[in-house]
Every structure is written in structure tokens, then in C-alpha cells.
XYZ file of C-alpha atoms in Angstrom:
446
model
C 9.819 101.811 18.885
C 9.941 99.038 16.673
C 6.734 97.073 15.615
C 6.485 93.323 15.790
C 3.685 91.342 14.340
C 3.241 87.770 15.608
C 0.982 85.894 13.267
C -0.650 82.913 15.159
C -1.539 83.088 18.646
C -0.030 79.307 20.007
C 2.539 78.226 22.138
C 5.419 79.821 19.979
C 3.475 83.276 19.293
C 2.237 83.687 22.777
C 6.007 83.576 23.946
C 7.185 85.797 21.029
C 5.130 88.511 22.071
C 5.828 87.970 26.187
C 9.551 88.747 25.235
C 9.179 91.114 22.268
C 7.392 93.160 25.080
C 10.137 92.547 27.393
C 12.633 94.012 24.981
C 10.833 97.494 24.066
C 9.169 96.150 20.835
C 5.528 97.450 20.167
C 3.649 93.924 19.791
C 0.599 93.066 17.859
C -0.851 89.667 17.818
C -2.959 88.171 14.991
C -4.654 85.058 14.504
C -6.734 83.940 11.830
C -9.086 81.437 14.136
C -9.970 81.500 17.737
C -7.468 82.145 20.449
C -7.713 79.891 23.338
C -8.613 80.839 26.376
C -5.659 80.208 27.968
C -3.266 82.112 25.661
C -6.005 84.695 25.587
C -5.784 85.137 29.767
C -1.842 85.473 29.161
C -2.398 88.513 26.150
C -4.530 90.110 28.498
C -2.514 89.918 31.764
C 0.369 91.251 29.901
C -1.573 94.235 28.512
C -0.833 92.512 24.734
C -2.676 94.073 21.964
C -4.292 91.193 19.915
C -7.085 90.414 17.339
C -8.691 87.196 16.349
C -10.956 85.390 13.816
C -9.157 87.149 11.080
C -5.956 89.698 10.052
C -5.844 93.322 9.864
C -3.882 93.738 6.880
C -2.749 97.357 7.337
C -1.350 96.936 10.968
C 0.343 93.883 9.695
C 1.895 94.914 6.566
C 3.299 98.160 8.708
C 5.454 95.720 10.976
C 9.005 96.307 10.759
C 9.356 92.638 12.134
C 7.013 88.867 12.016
C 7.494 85.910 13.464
C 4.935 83.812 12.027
C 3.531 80.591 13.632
C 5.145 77.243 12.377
C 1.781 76.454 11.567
C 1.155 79.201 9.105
C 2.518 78.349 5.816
C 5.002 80.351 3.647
C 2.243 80.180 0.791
C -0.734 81.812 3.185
C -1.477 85.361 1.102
C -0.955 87.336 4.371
C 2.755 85.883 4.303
C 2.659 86.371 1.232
C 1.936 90.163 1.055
C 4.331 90.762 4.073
C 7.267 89.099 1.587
C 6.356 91.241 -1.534
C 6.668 94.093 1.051
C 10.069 93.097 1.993
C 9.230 93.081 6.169
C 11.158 89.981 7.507
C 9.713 87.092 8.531
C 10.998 84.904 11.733
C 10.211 81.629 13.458
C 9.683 82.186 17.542
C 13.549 80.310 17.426
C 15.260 82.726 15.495
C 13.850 85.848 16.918
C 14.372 84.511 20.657
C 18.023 83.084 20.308
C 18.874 87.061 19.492
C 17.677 87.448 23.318
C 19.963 84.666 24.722
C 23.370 83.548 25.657
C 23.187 79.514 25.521
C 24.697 76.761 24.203
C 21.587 74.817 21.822
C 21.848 71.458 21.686
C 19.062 70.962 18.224
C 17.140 68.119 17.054
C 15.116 67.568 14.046
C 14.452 64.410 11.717
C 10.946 63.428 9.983
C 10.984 60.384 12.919
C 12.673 60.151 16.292
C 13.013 63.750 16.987
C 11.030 63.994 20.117
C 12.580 60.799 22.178
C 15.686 62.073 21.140
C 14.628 65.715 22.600
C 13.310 64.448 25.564
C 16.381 61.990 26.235
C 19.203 64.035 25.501
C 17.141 66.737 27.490
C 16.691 64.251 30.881
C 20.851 63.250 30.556
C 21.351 67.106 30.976
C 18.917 67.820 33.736
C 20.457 64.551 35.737
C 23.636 65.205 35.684
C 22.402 69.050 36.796
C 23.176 71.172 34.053
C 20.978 74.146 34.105
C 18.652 73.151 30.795
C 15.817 74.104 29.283
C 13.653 72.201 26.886
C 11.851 74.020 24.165
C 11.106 74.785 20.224
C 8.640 71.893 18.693
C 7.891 70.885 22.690
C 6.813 71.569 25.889
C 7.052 75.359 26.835
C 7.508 77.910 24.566
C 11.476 78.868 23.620
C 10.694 82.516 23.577
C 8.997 82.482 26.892
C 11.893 80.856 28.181
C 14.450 83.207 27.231
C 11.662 86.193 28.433
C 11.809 84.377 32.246
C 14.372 81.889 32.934
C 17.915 81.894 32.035
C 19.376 78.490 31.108
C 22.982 77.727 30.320
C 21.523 74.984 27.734
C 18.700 74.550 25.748
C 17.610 71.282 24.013
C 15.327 72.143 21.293
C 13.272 70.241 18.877
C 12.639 72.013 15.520
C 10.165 70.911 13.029
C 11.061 71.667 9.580
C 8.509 74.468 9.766
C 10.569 76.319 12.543
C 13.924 75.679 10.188
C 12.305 77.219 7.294
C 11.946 81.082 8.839
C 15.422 80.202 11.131
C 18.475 82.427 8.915
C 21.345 83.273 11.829
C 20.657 80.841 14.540
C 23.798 78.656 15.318
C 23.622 75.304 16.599
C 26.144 74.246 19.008
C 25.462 70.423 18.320
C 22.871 69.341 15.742
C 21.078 66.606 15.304
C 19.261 65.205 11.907
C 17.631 61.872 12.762
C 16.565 60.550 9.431
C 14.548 62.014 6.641
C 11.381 60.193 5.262
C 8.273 61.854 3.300
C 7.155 63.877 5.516
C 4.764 67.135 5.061
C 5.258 66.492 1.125
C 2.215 68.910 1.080
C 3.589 72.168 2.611
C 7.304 71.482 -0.200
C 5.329 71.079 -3.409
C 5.598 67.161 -3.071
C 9.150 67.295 -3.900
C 11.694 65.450 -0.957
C 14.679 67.679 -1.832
C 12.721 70.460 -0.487
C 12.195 69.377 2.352
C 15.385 67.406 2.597
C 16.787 71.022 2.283
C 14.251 72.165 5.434
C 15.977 69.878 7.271
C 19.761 70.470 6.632
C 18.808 73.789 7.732
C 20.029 72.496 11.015
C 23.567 72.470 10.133
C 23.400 76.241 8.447
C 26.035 78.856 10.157
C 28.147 75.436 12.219
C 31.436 76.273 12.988
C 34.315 73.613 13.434
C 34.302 73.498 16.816
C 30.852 72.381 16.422
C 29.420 69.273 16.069
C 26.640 67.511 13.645
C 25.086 64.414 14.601
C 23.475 62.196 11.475
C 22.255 58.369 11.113
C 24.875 56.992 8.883
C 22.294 54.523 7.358
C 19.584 56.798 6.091
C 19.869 56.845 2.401
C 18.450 60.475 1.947
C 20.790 61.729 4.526
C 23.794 60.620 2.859
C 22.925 61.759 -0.531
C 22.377 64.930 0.502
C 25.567 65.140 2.358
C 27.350 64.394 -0.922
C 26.137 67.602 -2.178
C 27.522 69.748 0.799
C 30.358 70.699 1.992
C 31.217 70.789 6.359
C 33.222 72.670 8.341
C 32.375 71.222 12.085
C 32.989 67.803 13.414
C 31.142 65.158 12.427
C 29.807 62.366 14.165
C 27.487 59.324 12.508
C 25.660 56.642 14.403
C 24.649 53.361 13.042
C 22.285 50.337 13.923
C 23.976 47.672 11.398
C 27.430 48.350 11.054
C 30.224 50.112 12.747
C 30.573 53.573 10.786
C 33.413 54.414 8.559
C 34.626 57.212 11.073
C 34.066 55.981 14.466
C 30.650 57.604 16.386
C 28.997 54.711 18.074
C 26.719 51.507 17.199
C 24.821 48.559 18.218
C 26.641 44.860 18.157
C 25.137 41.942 20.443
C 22.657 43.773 22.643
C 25.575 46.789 23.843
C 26.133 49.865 22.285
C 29.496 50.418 21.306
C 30.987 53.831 21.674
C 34.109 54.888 20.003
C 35.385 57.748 22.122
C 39.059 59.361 21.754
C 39.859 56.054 19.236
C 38.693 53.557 21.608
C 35.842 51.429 21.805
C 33.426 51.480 24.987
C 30.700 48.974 25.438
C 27.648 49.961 27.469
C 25.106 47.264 28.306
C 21.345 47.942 26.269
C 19.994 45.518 28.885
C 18.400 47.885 31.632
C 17.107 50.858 28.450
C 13.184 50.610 29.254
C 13.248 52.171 25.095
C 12.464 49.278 22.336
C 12.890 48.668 19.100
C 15.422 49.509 16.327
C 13.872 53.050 16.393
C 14.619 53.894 19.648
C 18.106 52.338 19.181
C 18.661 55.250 17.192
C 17.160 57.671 19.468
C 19.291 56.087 22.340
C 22.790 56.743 20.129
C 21.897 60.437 19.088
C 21.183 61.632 22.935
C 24.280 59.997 23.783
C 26.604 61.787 21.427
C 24.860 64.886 22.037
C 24.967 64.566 25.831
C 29.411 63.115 25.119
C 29.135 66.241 23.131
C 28.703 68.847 26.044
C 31.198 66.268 28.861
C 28.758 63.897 30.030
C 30.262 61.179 30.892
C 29.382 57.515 29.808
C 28.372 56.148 33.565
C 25.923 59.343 34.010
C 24.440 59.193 30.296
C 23.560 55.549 30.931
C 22.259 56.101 34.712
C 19.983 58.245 32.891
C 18.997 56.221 29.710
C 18.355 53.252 32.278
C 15.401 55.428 34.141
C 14.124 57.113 30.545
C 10.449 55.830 30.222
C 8.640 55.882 26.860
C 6.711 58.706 25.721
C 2.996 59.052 25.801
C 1.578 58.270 21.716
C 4.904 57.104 21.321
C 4.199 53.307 20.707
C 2.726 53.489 24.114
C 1.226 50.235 25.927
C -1.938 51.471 26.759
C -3.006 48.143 28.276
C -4.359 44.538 27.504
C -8.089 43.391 27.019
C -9.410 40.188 26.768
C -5.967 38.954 25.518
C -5.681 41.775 23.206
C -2.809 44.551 23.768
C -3.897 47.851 22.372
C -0.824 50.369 21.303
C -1.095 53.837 20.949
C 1.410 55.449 18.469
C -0.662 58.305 17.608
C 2.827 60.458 17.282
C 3.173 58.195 14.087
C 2.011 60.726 11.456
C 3.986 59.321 8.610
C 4.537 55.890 7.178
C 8.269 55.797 7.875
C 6.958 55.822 11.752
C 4.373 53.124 10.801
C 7.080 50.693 9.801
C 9.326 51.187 12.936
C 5.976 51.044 15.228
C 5.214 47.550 13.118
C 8.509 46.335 13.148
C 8.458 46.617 17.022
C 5.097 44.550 17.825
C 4.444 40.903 17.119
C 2.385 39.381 14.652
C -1.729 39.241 14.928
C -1.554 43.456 14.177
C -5.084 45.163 13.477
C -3.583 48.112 12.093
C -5.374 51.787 12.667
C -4.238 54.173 10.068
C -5.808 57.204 8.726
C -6.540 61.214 9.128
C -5.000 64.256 6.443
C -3.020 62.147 4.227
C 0.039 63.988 3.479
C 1.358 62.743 -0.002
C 2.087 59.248 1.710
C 3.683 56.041 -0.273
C 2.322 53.507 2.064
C 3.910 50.670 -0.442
C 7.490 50.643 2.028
C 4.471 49.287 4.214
C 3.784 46.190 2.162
C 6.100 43.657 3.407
C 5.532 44.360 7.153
C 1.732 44.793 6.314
C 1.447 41.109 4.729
C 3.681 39.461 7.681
C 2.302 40.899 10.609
C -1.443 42.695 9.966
C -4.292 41.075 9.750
C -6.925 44.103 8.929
C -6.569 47.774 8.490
C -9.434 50.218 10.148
C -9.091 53.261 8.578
C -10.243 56.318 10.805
C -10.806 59.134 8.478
C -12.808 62.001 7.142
C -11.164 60.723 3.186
C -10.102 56.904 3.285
C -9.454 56.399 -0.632
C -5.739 56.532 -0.458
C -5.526 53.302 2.127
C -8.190 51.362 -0.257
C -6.269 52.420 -2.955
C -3.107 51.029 -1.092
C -4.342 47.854 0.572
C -7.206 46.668 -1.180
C -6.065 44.448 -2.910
C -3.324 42.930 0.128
C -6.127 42.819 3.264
C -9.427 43.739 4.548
C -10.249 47.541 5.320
C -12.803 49.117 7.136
C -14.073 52.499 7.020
C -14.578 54.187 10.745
C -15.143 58.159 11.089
C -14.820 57.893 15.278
C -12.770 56.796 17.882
C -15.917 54.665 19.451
C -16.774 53.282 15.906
C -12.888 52.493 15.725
C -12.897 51.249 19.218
C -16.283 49.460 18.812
C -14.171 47.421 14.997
C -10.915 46.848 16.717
C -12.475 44.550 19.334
C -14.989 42.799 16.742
C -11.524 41.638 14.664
C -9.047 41.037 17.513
C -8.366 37.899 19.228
C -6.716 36.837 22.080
C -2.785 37.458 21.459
C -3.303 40.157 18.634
C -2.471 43.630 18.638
C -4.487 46.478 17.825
C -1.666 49.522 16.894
C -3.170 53.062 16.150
C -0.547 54.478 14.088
C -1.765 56.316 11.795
C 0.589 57.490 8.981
C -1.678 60.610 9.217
C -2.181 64.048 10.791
C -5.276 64.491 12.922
C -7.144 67.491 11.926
C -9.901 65.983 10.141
C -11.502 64.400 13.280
C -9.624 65.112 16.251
C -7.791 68.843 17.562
C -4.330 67.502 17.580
C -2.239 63.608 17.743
C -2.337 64.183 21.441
C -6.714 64.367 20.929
C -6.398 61.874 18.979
C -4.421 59.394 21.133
C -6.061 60.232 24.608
C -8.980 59.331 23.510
C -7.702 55.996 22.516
C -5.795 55.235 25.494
C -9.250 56.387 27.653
C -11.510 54.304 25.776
C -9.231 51.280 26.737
C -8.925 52.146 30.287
C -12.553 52.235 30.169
C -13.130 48.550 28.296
C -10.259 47.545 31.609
C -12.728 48.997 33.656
């Protein structure tokens, strides 16, 4: 019987191990911290051997398989050992998709990626294809392919999950943009993890197809440097792109389809902003991409509601509208949460700086903002930005931030958490970070 290690006891490890059970593997399950208590119930139920608070080396070092956490990095010395020792190493995605007979519609990019998932995913389910939604969201792949069986599978993949992903196929790929991003985990150099992401496209044949934003600089020069075999398709806000794919031109997006042009009126799409724009062309060509057809893909892009942390109206006090775009963990996101809300912005930014140039920031930040509270354990790399442009003030809590925001809004301003930043220095996760946000203004609307 083989022997599978799963290092990290999550979302992604718990369903590794469910199916690595399911298909005769002898599982082991290590984690470093604490298992919660509701992964723990599923281990135990299942009869899963597991440790926690720490790794035993030997047991792990004698698997003949990992798949390690997305979470874990490459660099961590257990990984590291396990490489010298020549046992592979898998992301949850690559070791499931062995276990499954699917078409994968897969969508990455350092902004975007989740609408996008959750959009193209919703198309699918409406027009009753049998799809599951998985990788970077909701419930775990692995787990999936253990208990359901989908035809489809819409998957979000972080750059983490591409980096450990070697055989895995996509049927249609998706690569939103690419902005500094998680500099910290590629040794703060972008072609790195410009190459994470192009991961996507790896193994494509030509009857596939690969789905790009024709305007993002980084995109195309990386494209330059490659060479494709499958079909593919840009999008564009701007301009119409050189080789068809679809765009934006007075308020319908125009969609070149078997060398004609098809408007489709923007006016009922609850989504805003340029941003979402974007979001809105990739889930269509994905969803034209499997036989949707226009009329369905637009019934269901008409009903699509914004995501929670997502540049989220949380509500309006006193004559202030409070945002909550706690999903905006890198400054590229800042911008296109900025460029969406009117002027009058106190601007909440702040949390485990990742390597971030906040000076593509600048222009926005002098038109619209009017103060910056930063919320963080280590603030120096905001005053170091935006001293010298606006006032900053130093919180280290969501009441303290709460508590500021209200003291330097006025009637008709905005106060936008988006913080540029991950979470981990004061709160568990974005999500912690932006439900306590939203609660603390449903309880000043109290």
C-alpha cells in the first residue's frame, strides 16, 4: 500500500486525505499548528491517522507521496528535506484531477480571480450543467472528486496551488492580470511569479483554449517569450483586440463570435467598475467556451450579485458609506477598489505587507483620499509611502479603526477598507478581517 503524507490539515489537506483513503492509499496527516475542530471531527470520523502542533519527520520523509498545503511554502525545511529525498510533492489539484474524468474550466490572476470563479461558475450551474466549484474556494477539490461526480469543475488556483501542479490539463484557462503579488514567497522577483502563473497554460492542447486580458502589460511580455499551441482568446476594456475575443464600447460588451460582432447590453450587470468589466468578459468566454449561449450567459450575469469583501456596500452612516474590500490584499486591487468609489475616500490600508509599491497608488490617492488609517501590527511602509502626500494614523484594532474612520468622515465621504495587505497580523483570515468591519457598521446602523 502506498503511503501519502498530507502536510497541512485545511480545506485542501482534509479532502486529500478523504480521497487518498478512498483510493487504497495509507494516509498520514501532519500539521505544524492546531487543527480545527471541525477538520479534526472529519479525521476522526474517517478513522484518519493525524498529528498536530508539530511534524514527525521519520513518518514523513518515508512517504512515497505529499501533497502539501498551498499554505506551506516550498522553502519550509520539512519540504525541504522531503525534496533532497526525492519523494514528490503535490498540490490537493494535481493529486485529485488523477481521480477524475472532467472538463476544468481554471482561473487564476493576482486580481479578479474569484468574481471570475464564481461567475463563470453560476453561468454553468444556470444553464444546468452538472458543475462543481473548487481549488482556491468554497469546498475542497479533492473532496469533491472523493463524493460527487461533476461533468465540470470551475476552479480557482492561487499561484501556490500552480506551483506543486506538473500534469494537470486545463480545458480552458484563464489568467486575469498579473500585479505584485506574494513578492515574498518568489524571492521579490515578478518573473517568478509571473512564471507561477503561466503555469495555467502548461500541458494545453489546441483544441484548448487560453483566456488572457490583452491590456495587462506583464501578461503580454511574458507571452512574447512563449510559444502556444491552443486557441487563444484576449479580452479588452479600451480597445477592440487585434484578434477578435470581446470588449467594452458605449456601455455594451461587444462579442466577436464566428467573425461577427454581438452587442450585449452592460445595463442590467449588478457588477461595477472597470474591474469587474474584466471579470464580466473572462466568464463569458469561458462559459462561449463550453456552448453557452449569449442569451443564457447574460440571463445569468444580469442576476450575479457582488461578492462579500469584494468592494462590498456594507451600508451608510450619518451620510458616510462604509466599503468593505477586505479581498483587496494587494495594491493593484486598491487602485481598481479606488477607481470605483467617489471622491471624499478615508482610505484603510494595512496588515503583512508583502513587498508592496504603493506609488501606482499616488495619483488616485491625491484625487480621491483624504486620510489613510493604517490598521497594522508594522505601519512603516505606508508612512514611508504617504507621509509626505496625506495624513496617517496608526490603529492596531478594528474598534480603534472603527472608532478613527468616523472621527475623519463627513457626510458624503467614503470610508474603503482595502487594505493592500494580508491579515495575519491581527485578524485569522481577510474574511476575519472584513466581518468584523461590516458588523461593527451594522452595529453603528443599529
Amino acid at each position: 500500500m502506498s503511503k501519502l503524507v498530507i502536510l497541512g490539515a485545511a480545506e485542501s489537506g482534509i479532502g486529500a486525505a478523504v480521497l487518498g483513503k478512498k483510493m487504497g492509499y495509507d494516509v498520514f496527516v501532519s500539521d505544524y499548528g492546531k487543527i480545527k475542530d471541525s477538520y479534526r471531527q472529519v479525521l476522526d470520523s474517517r478513522g484518519l491517522c493525524y498529528e498536530q502542533g508539530g511534524h514527525s519527520e521519520d513518518r514523513i520523509l518515508d512517504a512515497d507521496i505529499i501533497v502539501k498545503s498551498p499554505g506551506i511554502r516550498n522553502d519550509a525545511p520539512i519540504v525541504a528535506k522531503a525534496v533532497a529525498k526525492g519523494i514528490p510533492i503535490q498540490s490537493e489539484i494535481e493529486f485529485a484531477s488523477k481521480y477524475a474524468s472532467a472538463k476544468y474550466i481554471c482561473i487564476t490572476g493576482s486580481n479578479g480571480k474569484t468574481t471570475t470563479t464564481e461567475l463563470t461558475y453560476k453561468i454553468l450551474r444556470d444553464a444546468g450543467y452538472n458543475v462543481g466549484l473548487g481549488g482556491n474556494i468554497g469546498k475542497s477539490f479533492a473532496l469533491q472528486v472523493a463524493e460527487d461526480s461533476f461533468d465540470y469543475y470551475v476552479l480557482e488556483l492561487s499561484s501556490f496551488q500552480l506551483d506543486n501542479m506538473y500534469d494537470f490539463r486545463a480545458d480552458v484557462a484563464v489568467l486575469m492580470n498579473i500585479t505584485p503579488d506574494h513578492l515574498d514567497r518568489y524571492d521579490y522577483k515578478m518573473e517568478n511569479y509571473a512564471d507561477s502563473k503561466f503555469r495555467i497554460t502548461q500541458n494545453q492542447k489546441p483544441g484548448d483554449a487560453f483566456i488572457y486580458y490583452a491590456e495587462d502589460p506583464v501578461t503580454i511580455e511574458q507571452m512574447a517569450k512563449r510559444t502556444f499551441s491552443q486557441k487563444l482568446l484576449p479580452f479588452s476594456l479600451d480597445a477592440k483586440p487585434a484578434s477578435g475575443a470581446h470588449y467594452f464600447q458605449g456601455g455594451n460588451l461587444v462579442v466577436s463570435c464566428q467573425g461577427a460582432d454581438t452587442e450585449v447590453s452592460a445595463k442590467d450587470f449588478k457588477l461595477m467598475g472597470r474591474h469587474n468589466r474584466c471579470n464580466i468578459m473572462a466568464a463569458t468566454l469561458a462559459a462561449m467556451q463550453v456552448g453557452i449561449p449569449l442569451d443564457k450567459i447574460k440571463q445569468s450575469i444580469d442576476s450575479f450579485m457582488p461578492l462579500e469583501h469584494r468592494v462590498e456596500p456594507c451600508g451608510v452612516v450619518d451620510g458616510v458609506s462604509w466599503i468593505n474590500d477586505s479581498k483587496g490584499t494587494n495594491v493593484d486591487s486598491v487602485w481598481y477598489a479606488l477607481d470605483t468609489v467617489g471622491d471624499g475616500v478615508v482610505l484603510i490600508l494595512g496588515g503583512v505587507d508583502k513587498g508592496n509599491d504603493y506609488s501606482q497608488l499616488y495619483q488616485l490617492v491625491k484625487k480621491k483620499v483624504k486620510a489613510i488609517v493604517a490598521m497594522g501590527v508594522d505601519n512603516a511602509p505606508i508612512h514611508k509611502a504617504f507621509d509626505d502626500m496625506i495624513k496617517v494614523v496608526d490603529v492596531r484594532s478594528m474598534a480603534e479603526c472603527i472608532q478613527v474612520c468616523r472621527s475623519l468622515a463627513v457626510p458624503g465621504d467614503t470610508v474603503l477598507l482595502s487594505p493592500a495587505c494580508a491579515s495575519f497580523d491581527l485578524f485569522s483570515c481577510y474574511e476575519d478581517r472584513g466581518d468584523q468591519f461590516r458588523a461593527a457598521v451594522k452595529a453603528m446602523m443599529a
